[in-house]
Coordinates of C-alpha atoms in Angstrom, one line a residue:
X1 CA -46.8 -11.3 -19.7
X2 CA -43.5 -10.0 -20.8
X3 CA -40.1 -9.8 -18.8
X4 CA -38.0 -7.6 -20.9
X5 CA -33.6 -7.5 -20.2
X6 CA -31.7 -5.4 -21.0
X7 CA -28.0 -5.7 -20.6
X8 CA -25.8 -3.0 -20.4
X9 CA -22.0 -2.9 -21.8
X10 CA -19.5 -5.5 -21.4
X11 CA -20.6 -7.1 -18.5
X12 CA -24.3 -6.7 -19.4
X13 CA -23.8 -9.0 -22.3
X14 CA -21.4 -11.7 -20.0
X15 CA -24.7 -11.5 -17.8
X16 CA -26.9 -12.4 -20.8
X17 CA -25.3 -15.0 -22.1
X18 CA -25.3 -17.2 -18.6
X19 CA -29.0 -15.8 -18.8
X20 CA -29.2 -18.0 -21.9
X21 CA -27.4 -21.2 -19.9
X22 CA -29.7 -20.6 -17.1
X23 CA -32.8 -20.8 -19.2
X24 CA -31.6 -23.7 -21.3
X25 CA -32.1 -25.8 -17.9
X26 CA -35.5 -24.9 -16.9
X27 CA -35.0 -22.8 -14.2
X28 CA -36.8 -19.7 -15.3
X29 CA -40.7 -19.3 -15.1
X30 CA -41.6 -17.0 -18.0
X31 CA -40.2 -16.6 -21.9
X32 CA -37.9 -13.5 -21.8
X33 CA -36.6 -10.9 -24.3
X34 CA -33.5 -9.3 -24.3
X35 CA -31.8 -5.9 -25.6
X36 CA -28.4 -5.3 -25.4
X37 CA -27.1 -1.3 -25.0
X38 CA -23.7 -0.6 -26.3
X39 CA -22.3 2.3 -28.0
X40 CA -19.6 -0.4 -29.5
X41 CA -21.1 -2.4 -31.7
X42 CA -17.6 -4.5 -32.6
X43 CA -17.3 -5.3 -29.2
X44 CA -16.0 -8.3 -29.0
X45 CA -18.1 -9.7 -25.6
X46 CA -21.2 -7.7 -27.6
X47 CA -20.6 -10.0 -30.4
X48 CA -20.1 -13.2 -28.5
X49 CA -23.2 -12.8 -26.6
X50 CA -24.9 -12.2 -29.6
X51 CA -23.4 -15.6 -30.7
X52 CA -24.2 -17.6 -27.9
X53 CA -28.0 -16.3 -27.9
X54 CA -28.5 -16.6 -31.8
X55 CA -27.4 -20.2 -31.0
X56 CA -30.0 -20.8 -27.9
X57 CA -32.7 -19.5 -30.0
X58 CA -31.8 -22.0 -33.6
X59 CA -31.4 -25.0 -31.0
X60 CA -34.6 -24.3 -28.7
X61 CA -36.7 -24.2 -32.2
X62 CA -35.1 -27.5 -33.5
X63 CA -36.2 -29.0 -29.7
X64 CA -39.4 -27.8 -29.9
X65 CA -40.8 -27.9 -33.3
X66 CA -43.8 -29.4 -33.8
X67 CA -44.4 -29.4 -29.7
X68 CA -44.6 -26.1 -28.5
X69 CA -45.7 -28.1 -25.2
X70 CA -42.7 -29.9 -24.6
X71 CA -42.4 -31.6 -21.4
X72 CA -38.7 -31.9 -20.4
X73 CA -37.2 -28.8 -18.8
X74 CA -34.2 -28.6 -21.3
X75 CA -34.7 -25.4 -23.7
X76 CA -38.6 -24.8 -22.5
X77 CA -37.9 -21.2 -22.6
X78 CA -38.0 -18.7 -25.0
X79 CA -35.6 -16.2 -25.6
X80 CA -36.4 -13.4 -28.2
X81 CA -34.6 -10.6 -29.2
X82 CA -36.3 -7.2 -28.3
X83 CA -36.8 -5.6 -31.9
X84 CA -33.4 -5.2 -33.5
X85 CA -32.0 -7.2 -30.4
X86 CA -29.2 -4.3 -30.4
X87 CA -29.5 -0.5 -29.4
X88 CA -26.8 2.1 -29.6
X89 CA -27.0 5.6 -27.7
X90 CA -25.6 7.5 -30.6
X91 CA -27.5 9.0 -33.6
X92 CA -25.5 8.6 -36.7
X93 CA -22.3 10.9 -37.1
X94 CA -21.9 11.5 -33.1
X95 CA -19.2 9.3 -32.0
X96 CA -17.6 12.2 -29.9
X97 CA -19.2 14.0 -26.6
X98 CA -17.9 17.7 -28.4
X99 CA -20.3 16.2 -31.4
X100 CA -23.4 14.9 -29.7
X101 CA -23.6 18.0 -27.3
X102 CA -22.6 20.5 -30.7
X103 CA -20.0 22.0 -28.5
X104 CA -17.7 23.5 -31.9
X105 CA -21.7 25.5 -32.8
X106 CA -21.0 27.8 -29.5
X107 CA -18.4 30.7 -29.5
X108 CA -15.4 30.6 -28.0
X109 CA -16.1 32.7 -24.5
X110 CA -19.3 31.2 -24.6
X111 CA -20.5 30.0 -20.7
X112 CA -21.8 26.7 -22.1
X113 CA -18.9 26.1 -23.8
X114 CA -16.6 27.1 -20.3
X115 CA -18.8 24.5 -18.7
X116 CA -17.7 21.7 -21.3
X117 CA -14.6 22.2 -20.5
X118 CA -14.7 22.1 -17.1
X119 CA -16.8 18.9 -17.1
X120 CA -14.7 17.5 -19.6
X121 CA -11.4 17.2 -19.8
X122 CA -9.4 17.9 -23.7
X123 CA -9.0 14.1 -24.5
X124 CA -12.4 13.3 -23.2
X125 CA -14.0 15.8 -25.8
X126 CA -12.2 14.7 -28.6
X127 CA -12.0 10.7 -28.1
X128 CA -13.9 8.6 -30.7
X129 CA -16.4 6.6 -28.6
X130 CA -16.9 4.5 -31.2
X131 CA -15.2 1.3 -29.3
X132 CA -17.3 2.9 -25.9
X133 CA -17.0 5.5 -23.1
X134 CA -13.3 4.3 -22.3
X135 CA -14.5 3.4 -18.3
X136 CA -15.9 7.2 -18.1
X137 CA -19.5 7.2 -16.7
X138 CA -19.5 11.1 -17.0
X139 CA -19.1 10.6 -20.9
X140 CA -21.4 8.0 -21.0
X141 CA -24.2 9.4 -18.8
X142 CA -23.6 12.6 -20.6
X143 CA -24.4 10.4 -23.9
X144 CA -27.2 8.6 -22.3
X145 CA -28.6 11.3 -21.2
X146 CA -29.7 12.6 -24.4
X147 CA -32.2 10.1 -25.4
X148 CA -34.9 12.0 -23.4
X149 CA -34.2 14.5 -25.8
X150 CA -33.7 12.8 -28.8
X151 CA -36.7 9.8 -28.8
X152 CA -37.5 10.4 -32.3
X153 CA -34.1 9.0 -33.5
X154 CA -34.7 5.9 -31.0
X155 CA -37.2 3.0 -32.2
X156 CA -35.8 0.4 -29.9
X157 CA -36.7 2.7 -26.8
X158 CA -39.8 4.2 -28.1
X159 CA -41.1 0.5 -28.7
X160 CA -39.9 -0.7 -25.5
X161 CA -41.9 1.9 -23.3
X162 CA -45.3 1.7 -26.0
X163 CA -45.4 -2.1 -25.4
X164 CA -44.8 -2.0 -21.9
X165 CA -47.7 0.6 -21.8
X166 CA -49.8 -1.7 -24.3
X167 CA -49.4 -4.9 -22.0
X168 CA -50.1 -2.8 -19.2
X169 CA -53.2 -1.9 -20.4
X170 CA -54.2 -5.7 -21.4
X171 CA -53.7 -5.7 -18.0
X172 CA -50.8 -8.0 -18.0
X173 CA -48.0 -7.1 -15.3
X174 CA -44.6 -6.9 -17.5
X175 CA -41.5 -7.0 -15.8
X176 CA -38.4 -4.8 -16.7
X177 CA -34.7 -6.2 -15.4
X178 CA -31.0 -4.0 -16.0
X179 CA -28.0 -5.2 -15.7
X180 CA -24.1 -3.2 -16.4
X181 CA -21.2 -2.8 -13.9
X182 CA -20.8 -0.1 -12.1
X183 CA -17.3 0.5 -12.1
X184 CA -17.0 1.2 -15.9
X185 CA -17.9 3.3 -18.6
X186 CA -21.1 1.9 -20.6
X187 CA -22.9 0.3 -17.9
X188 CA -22.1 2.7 -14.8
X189 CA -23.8 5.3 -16.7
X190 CA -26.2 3.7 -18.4
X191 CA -27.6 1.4 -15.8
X192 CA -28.8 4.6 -13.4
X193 CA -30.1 7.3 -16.3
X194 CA -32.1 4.0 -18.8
X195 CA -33.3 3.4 -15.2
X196 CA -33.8 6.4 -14.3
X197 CA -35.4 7.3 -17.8
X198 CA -38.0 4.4 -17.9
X199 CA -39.1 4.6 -14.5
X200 CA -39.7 8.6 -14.9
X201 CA -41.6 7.6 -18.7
X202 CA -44.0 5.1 -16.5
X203 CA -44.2 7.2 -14.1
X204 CA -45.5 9.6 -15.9
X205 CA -49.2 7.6 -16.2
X206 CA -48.8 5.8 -13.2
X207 CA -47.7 2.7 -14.2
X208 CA -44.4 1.7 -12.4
X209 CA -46.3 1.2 -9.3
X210 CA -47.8 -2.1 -11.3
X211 CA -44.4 -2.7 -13.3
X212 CA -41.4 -5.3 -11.3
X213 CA -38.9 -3.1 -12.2
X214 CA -35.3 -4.4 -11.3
X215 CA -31.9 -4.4 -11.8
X216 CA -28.4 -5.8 -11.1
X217 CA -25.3 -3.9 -10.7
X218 CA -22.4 -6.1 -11.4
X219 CA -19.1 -4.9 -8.7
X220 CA -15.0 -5.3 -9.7
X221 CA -14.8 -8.5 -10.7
X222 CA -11.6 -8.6 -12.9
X223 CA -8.6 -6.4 -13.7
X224 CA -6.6 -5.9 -17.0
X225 CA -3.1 -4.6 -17.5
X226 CA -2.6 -1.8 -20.5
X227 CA -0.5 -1.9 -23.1
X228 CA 2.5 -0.1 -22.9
X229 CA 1.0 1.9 -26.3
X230 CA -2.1 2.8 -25.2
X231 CA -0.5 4.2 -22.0
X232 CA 2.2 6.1 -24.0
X233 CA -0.1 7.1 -26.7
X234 CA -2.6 8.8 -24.0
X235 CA -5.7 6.9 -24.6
X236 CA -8.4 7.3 -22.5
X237 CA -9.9 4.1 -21.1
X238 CA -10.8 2.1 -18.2
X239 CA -7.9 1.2 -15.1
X240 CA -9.0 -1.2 -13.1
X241 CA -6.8 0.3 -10.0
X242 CA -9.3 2.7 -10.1
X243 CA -12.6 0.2 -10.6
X244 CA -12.5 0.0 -6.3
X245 CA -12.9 4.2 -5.7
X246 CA -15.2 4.3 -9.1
X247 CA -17.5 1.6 -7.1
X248 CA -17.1 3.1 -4.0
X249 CA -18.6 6.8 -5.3
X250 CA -21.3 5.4 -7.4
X251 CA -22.3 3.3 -4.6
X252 CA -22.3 6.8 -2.4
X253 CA -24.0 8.5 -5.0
X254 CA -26.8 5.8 -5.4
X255 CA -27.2 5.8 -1.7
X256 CA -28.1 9.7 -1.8
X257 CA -30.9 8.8 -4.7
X258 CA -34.4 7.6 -4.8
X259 CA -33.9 5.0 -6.8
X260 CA -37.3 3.5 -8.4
X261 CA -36.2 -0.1 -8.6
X262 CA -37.8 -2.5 -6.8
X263 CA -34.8 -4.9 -6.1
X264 CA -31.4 -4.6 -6.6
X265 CA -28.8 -7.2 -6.9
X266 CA -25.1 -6.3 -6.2
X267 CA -22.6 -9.0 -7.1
X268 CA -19.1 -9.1 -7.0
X269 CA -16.0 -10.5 -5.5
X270 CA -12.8 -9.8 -3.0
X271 CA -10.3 -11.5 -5.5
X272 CA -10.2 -10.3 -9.2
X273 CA -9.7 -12.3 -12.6
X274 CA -6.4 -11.1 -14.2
X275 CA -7.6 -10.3 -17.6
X276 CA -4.8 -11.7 -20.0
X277 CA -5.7 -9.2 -22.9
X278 CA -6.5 -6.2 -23.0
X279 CA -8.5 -3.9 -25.4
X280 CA -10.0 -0.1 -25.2
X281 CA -12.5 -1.5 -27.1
X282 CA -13.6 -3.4 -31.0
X283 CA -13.7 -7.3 -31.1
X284 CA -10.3 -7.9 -29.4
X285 CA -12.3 -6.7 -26.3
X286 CA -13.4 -10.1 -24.9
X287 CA -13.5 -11.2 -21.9
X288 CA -13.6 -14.9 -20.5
X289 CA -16.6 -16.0 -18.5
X290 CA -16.6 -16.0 -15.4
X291 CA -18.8 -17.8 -12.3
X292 CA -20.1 -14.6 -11.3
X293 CA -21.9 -14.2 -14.2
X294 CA -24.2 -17.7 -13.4
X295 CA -24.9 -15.5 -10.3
X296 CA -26.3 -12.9 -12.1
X297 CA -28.3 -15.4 -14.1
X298 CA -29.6 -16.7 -11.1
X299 CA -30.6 -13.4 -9.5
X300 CA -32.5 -12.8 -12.6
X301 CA -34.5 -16.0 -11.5
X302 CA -34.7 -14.9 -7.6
X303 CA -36.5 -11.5 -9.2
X304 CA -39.0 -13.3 -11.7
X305 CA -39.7 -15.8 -8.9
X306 CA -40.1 -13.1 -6.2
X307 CA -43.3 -10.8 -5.6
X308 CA -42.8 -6.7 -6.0
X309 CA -41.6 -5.6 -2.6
X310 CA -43.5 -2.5 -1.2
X311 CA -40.3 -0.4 -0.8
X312 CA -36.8 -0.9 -2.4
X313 CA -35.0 -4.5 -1.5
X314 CA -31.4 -4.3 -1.8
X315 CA -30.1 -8.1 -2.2
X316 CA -26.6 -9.6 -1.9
X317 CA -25.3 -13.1 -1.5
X318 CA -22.2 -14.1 0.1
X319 CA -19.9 -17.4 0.6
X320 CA -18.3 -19.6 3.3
X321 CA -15.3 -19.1 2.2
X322 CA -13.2 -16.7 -0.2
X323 CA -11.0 -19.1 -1.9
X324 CA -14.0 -21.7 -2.8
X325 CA -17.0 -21.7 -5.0
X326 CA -19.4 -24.2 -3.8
X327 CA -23.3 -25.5 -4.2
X328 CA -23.5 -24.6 -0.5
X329 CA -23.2 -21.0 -1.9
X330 CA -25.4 -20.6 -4.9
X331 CA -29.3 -19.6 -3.6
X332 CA -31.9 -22.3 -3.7
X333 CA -29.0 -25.2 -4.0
X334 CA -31.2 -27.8 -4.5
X335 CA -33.8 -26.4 -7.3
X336 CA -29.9 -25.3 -9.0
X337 CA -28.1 -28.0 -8.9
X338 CA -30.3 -30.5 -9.9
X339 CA -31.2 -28.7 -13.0
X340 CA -27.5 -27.6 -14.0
X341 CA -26.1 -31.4 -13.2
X342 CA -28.8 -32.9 -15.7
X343 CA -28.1 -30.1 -18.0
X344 CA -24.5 -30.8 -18.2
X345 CA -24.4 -34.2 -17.9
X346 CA -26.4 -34.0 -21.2
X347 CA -24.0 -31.9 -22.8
X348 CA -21.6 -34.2 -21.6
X349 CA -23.2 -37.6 -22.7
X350 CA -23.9 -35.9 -26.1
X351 CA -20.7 -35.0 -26.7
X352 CA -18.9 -37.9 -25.8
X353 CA -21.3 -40.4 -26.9
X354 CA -24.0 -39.4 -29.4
X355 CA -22.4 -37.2 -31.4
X356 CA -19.0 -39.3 -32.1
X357 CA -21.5 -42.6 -32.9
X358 CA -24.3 -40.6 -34.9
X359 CA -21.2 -39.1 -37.4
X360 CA -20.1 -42.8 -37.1
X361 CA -23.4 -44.2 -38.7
X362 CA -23.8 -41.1 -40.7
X363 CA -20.0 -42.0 -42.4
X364 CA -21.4 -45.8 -42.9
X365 CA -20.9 -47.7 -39.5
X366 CA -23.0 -50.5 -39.0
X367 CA -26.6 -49.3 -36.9
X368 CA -27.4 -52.4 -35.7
X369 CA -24.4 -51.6 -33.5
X370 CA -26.5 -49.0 -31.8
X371 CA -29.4 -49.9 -30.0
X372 CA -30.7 -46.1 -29.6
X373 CA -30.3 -45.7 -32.9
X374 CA -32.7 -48.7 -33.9
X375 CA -35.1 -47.4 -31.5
X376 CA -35.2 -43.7 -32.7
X377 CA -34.7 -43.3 -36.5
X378 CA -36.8 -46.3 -37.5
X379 CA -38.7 -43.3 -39.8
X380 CA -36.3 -41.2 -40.6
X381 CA -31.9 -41.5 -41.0
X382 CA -29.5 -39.3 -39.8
X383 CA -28.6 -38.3 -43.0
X384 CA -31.7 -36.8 -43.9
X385 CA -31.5 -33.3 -44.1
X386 CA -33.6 -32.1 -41.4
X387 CA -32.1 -34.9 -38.9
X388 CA -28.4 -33.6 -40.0
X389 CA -29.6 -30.1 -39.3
X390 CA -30.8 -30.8 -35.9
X391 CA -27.9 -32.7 -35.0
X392 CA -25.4 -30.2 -35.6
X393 CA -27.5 -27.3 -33.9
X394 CA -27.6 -29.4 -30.8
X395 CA -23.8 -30.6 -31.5
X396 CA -23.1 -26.8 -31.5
X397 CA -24.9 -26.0 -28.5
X398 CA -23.3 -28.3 -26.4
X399 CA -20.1 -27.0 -27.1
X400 CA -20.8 -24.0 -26.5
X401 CA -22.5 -24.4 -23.1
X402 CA -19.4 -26.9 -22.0
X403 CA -17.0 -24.4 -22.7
X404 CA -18.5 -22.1 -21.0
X405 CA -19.1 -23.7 -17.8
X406 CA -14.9 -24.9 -18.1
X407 CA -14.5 -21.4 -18.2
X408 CA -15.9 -20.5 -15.0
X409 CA -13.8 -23.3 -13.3
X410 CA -10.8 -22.1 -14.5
X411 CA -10.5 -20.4 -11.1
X412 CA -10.5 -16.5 -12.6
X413 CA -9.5 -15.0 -9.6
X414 CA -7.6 -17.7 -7.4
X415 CA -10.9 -19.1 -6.3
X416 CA -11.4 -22.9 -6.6
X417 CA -14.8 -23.6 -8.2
X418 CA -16.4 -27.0 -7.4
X419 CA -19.8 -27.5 -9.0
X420 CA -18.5 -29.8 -11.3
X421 CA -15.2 -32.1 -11.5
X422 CA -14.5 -30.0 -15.1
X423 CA -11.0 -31.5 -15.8
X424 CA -13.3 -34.8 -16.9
X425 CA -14.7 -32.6 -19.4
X426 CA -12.2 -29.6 -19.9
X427 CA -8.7 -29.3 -20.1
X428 CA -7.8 -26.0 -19.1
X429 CA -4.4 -25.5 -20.5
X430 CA -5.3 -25.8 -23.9
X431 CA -8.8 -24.5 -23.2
X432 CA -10.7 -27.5 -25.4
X433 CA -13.1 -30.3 -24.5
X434 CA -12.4 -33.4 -24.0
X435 CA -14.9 -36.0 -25.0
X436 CA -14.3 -39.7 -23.4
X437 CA -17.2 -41.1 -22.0
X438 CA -16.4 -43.0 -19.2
X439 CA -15.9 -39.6 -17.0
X440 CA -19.5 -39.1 -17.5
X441 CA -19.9 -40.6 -14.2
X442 CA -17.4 -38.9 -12.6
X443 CA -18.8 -35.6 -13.3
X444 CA -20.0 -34.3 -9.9
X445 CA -18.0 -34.9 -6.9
X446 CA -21.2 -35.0 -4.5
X447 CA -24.0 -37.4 -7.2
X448 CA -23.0 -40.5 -7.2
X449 CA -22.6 -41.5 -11.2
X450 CA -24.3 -43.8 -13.5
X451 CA -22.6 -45.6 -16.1
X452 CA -23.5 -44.2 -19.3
X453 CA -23.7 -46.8 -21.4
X454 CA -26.4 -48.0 -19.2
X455 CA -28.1 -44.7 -19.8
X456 CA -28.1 -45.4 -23.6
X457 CA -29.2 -49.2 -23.1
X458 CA -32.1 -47.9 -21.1
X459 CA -33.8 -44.9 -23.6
X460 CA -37.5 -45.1 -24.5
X461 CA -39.7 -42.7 -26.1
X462 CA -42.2 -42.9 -23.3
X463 CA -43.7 -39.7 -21.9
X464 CA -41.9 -37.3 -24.0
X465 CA -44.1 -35.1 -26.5
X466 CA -43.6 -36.1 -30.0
X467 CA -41.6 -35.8 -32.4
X468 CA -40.9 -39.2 -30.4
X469 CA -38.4 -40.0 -32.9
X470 CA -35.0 -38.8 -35.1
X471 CA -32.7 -36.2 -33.0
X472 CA -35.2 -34.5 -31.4
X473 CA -36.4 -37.7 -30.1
X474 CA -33.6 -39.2 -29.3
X475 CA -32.3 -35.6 -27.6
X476 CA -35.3 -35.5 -25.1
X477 CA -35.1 -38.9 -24.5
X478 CA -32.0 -38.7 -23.3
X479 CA -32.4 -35.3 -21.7
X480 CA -35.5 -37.7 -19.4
X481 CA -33.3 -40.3 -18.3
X482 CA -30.9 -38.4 -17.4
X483 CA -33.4 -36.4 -15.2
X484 CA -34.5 -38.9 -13.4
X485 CA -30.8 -40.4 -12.5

């Protein structure tokens, strides 16, 4: 079967890339494929989504070549991209609500055109939505609303509904998941009409009665101060001292709504990450990661893990206490933590150790210095093409996925988060790694730590599916012991 997600805006693509973390330890049951819907394709979090994703997929096919039955829980999952990976609501030309709705075709005492401009105010009409819908969800459901009208000029949704149907038929139970704020532009009005808009589509044959269908609707979660230009220039775009009465109406308004979800998850948070810079849209619009977005992840896995309710579930999580982020507050603690601790602690023990004394040997350091390294590239040499290959993908990955999760402790909103001790890893001022091994045991506060040059000592090639040697061996090798610490 296929679980198809499709993330909506800003925060839809922050959601998918701790989707990509998430599945990179094992913790999802099924391959997934994702879609990401924004009108702005320069968007900066759009394109660092993107990056983070590309980078999953290059590193999960280096771990798993030549083994698609792999063993170890690290990278086990596939992540795809859904067709082009990337769908846009406009159809070339119509980057304006006057333009996409033909509003200049009507006369001028026209009652269509009277209605426009009620609807919409003069700025609204004539903004370039190019960058997005400026934190309007009437511009943007107006937008999104159109694609029920306009399916010819949309592969991406026209595919997404014909395999769905096809998979159906196979009889195969596919599973649909949406995720976008709801207190700004793109994924306030997209999350409830694409919803609204598939579930009507399966409807229409009976379908969504066999389909999960579910989504999650991301609350205020962070706040952003203008520039003094964009305010005195009269741009329209999101304020976040209105993201509070913008949640509290669409909330309203969803209450008064048969919604044909099956679950929905709302998340967010009393204290709200102060964005540092701020952008009304393009690649400057980029926003850190933040810990709510792991929750997200992991309400994805509560809905792939969880059978179709028989009427709509609406599911929250809370914490004991406001100021702190703890593993007493993420669901199923244990399954989480001891899956995200080896995770990292493999990041960490690659970063610090392997990499540093592979570019070592690689530069003309004496092997025999490195037991591992005698035991795993007997047949092959780190210089070999393919070996140096793998080893930067990996190299890359970790990075990636340790910067991340330093990001999430750098308490965004005032909120102390204490998964892991990240100042052994992350130094928050100047927002870098840092990479001396002997804090790998001092990683987690709760486990107590292993030394890791024991760890190294102690690697074997036993039960892990080949290639049992190089940097793919050596990677799942260590990825094992780690495991079983």
């Amino acid at each position: 079967m296929s679980v198809y997600i499709i993330g909506i805006g800003g925060s839809g693509a922050k959601f998918l890339e701790a989707v990509s973390y998430v599945a990179a330890s094992g913790l999802y049951p099924e391959d997934i494929q994702t879609l990401l819907v924004d009108p702005d394709k320069g968007n900066g979090n759009l394109r660092e989504c993107e990056n983070t994703l590309s980078i999953y997929r290059k590193t999960q096919a280096c771990i798993n070549r030549d083994n698609p039955d792999n063993n170890i829980a690290w990278m086990i999952r596939k992540i795809s991209a859904f067709e082009s990976g990337l769908w846009s609501p406009f159809t070339e030309g119509k980057v304006r609500i006057r333009d996409a709705f033909k509003y200049d075709s009507y006369p001028e005492n026209n009652a269509v055109k009277h209605l426009f401009d009620v609807l919409y105010t003069k700025e609204e009409r004539d903004t370039d939505l190019k960058e997005g819908f400026r934190g309007r969800p009437s511009i943007g459901a107006g937008i999104m609303s159109l694609l029920s009208q306009e399916q010819k000029n949309q592969e991406n949704w026209e595919t997404l509904i014909s395999k769905i149907k096809d998979e159906k038929d196979a009889g195969k139970a596919p599973k649909v998941f949406l995720c976008g704020s709801i207190f700004g532009g793109t994924g306030a009005s997209g999350f409830p009409t694409l919803g609204r808009l598939i579930a009507d589509e399966l409807d229409k044959e009976s379908l969504l009665r066999d389909i999960k269908f579910g989504g999650l609707l991301m609350l205020p979660y962070f706040r952003f101060t203008p520039s003094r230009k964009d305010v005195s220039e009269g741009k329209v775009f999101a304020k976040s001292e209105e993201f509070i009465l913008k949640t509290e109406a669409a909330l309203r308004y969803y209450s008064t709504k048969q919604l044909k979800f099956d679950t929905v998850y709302l998340l967010g948070t009393p204290n709200l990450a102060n964005l540092e810079n701020f952008s009304t849209g393009g690649q400057n619009q980029r926003n850190f990661p933040h810990f709510l977005e792991l929750y997200g992840a992991l309400a994805l896995r509560d809905f792939l893990l969880t059978p179709k309710p028989n009427q709509l579930n609406i599911v929250t999580i809370g914490r004991k206490d406001s100021s702190l982020v703890s593993w007493d507050d993420l669901p199923d603690r244990n399954e989480v933590r001891s899956k995200l601790v080896t995770m990292t602690r493999f990041a960490f023990a690659w970063l610090s150790a392997i990499a540093p004394d592979l570019d070592n040997i690689r530069k003309g350091a004496r092997e025999q210095q490195y037991i591992w390294y005698l035991k795993f590239f007997r047949k092959v040499k780190i210089t070999d093409t393919q070996e140096l290959d793998t080893f930067k993908q990996i190299s890359e990955w970790v990075e990636n996925y340790l910067t991340w999760l330093g990001y999430i402790h750098d308490k965004p909103g005032g909120e102390e988060v204490k998964w892991f001790n990240s100042y052994n890893f992350w130094d928050s001022n100047n927002k870098s790694l840092k990479k001396e091994r002997t804090n790998f045991s001092k990683l987690v506060e709760e486990i107590k730590g292993v030394e890791l040059n024991k760890i190294l000592e102690g690697l074997n090639d036993k039960d892990i599916g080949a290639p049992k040697d190089g940097t793919v061996g050596l990677a799942k090798a260590l990825y094992k012991a780690i495991s079983q610490i």
